[in-house]
């Protein structure tokens, strides 16, 4: 199963994705390092966003409900 044998491919072609049928031995550590980087960037963006957050008037105050005593 699987569609047949692997066909020959050129060895001198460089690919940023790893080339044909790549299985790096350190894939787990690469994945861990990448996830730590993504989480660090997301944490930084979250904090900057929280510091710069501007809240508008509340939904109730826009209709003047608090002034009418409802």
C-alpha positions as a printed NumPy array, in Angstrom:
array([[  0.   ,   0.   ,   0.   ],
       [  1.052,   3.595,  -0.35 ],
       [  1.16 ,   4.045,  -4.11 ],
       [  4.416,   2.337,  -4.983],
       [  8.091,   2.749,  -4.264],
       [  9.803,   6.06 ,  -3.776],
       [ 11.04 ,   7.456,  -7.038],
       [ 14.579,   8.794,  -7.491],
       [ 15.009,  12.51 ,  -6.905],
       [ 17.925,  14.914,  -7.37 ],
       [ 20.194,  15.134,  -4.322],
       [ 21.597,  18.575,  -5.2  ],
       [ 18.286,  20.459,  -4.96 ],
       [ 17.922,  22.496,  -1.768],
       [ 14.445,  22.949,  -0.332],
       [ 13.493,  25.199,   2.601],
       [ 10.864,  22.618,   3.577],
       [ 13.415,  19.822,   3.847],
       [ 13.128,  18.193,   0.461],
       [ 11.549,  14.914,  -0.494],
       [ 10.499,  12.513,   2.291],
       [ 12.405,  14.291,   4.996],
       [ 12.445,  12.786,   8.486],
       [ 14.912,  14.751,  10.611],
       [ 16.146,  12.948,  13.708],
       [ 15.691,  16.055,  15.874],
       [ 12.109,  16.846,  14.857],
       [ 10.884,  16.77 ,  18.469],
       [ 13.393,  19.346,  19.694],
       [ 12.765,  21.514,  16.618],
       [  9.034,  21.415,  17.349],
       [  9.587,  22.251,  21.027],
       [ 11.841,  25.21 ,  20.235],
       [  9.372,  26.509,  17.649],
       [  6.407,  26.219,  20.022],
       [  8.313,  28.02 ,  22.788],
       [  9.08 ,  30.826,  20.335],
       [  5.459,  31.069,  19.199],
       [  4.206,  31.132,  22.793],
       [  6.749,  33.816,  23.765],
       [  5.666,  36.033,  20.882],
       [  1.975,  35.465,  21.666],
       [  2.595,  36.33 ,  25.333],
       [  4.339,  39.553,  24.351],
       [  1.568,  40.547,  21.954],
       [ -1.037,  39.738,  24.637],
       [  0.69 ,  41.986,  27.188],
       [  1.152,  44.899,  24.786],
       [ -2.492,  44.581,  23.761],
       [ -3.637,  44.549,  27.396],
       [ -1.565,  47.65 ,  28.19 ],
       [ -2.976,  49.589,  25.232],
       [ -6.6  ,  48.504,  25.629],
       [ -9.116,  51.334,  25.561],
       [-12.628,  50.619,  26.746],
       [-15.592,  52.582,  25.531],
       [-18.811,  53.374,  27.315],
       [-20.773,  50.428,  28.611],
       [-23.709,  49.088,  26.654],
       [-26.208,  50.219,  29.277],
       [-24.871,  53.77 ,  29.522],
       [-25.176,  54.296,  25.768],
       [-28.95 ,  54.084,  26.016],
       [-29.264,  56.284,  29.101],
       [-30.863,  53.506,  31.127],
       [-28.996,  54.512,  34.266],
       [-30.419,  58.046,  34.   ],
       [-34.022,  56.854,  33.743],
       [-33.69 ,  54.567,  36.752],
       [-34.649,  51.373,  34.928]])
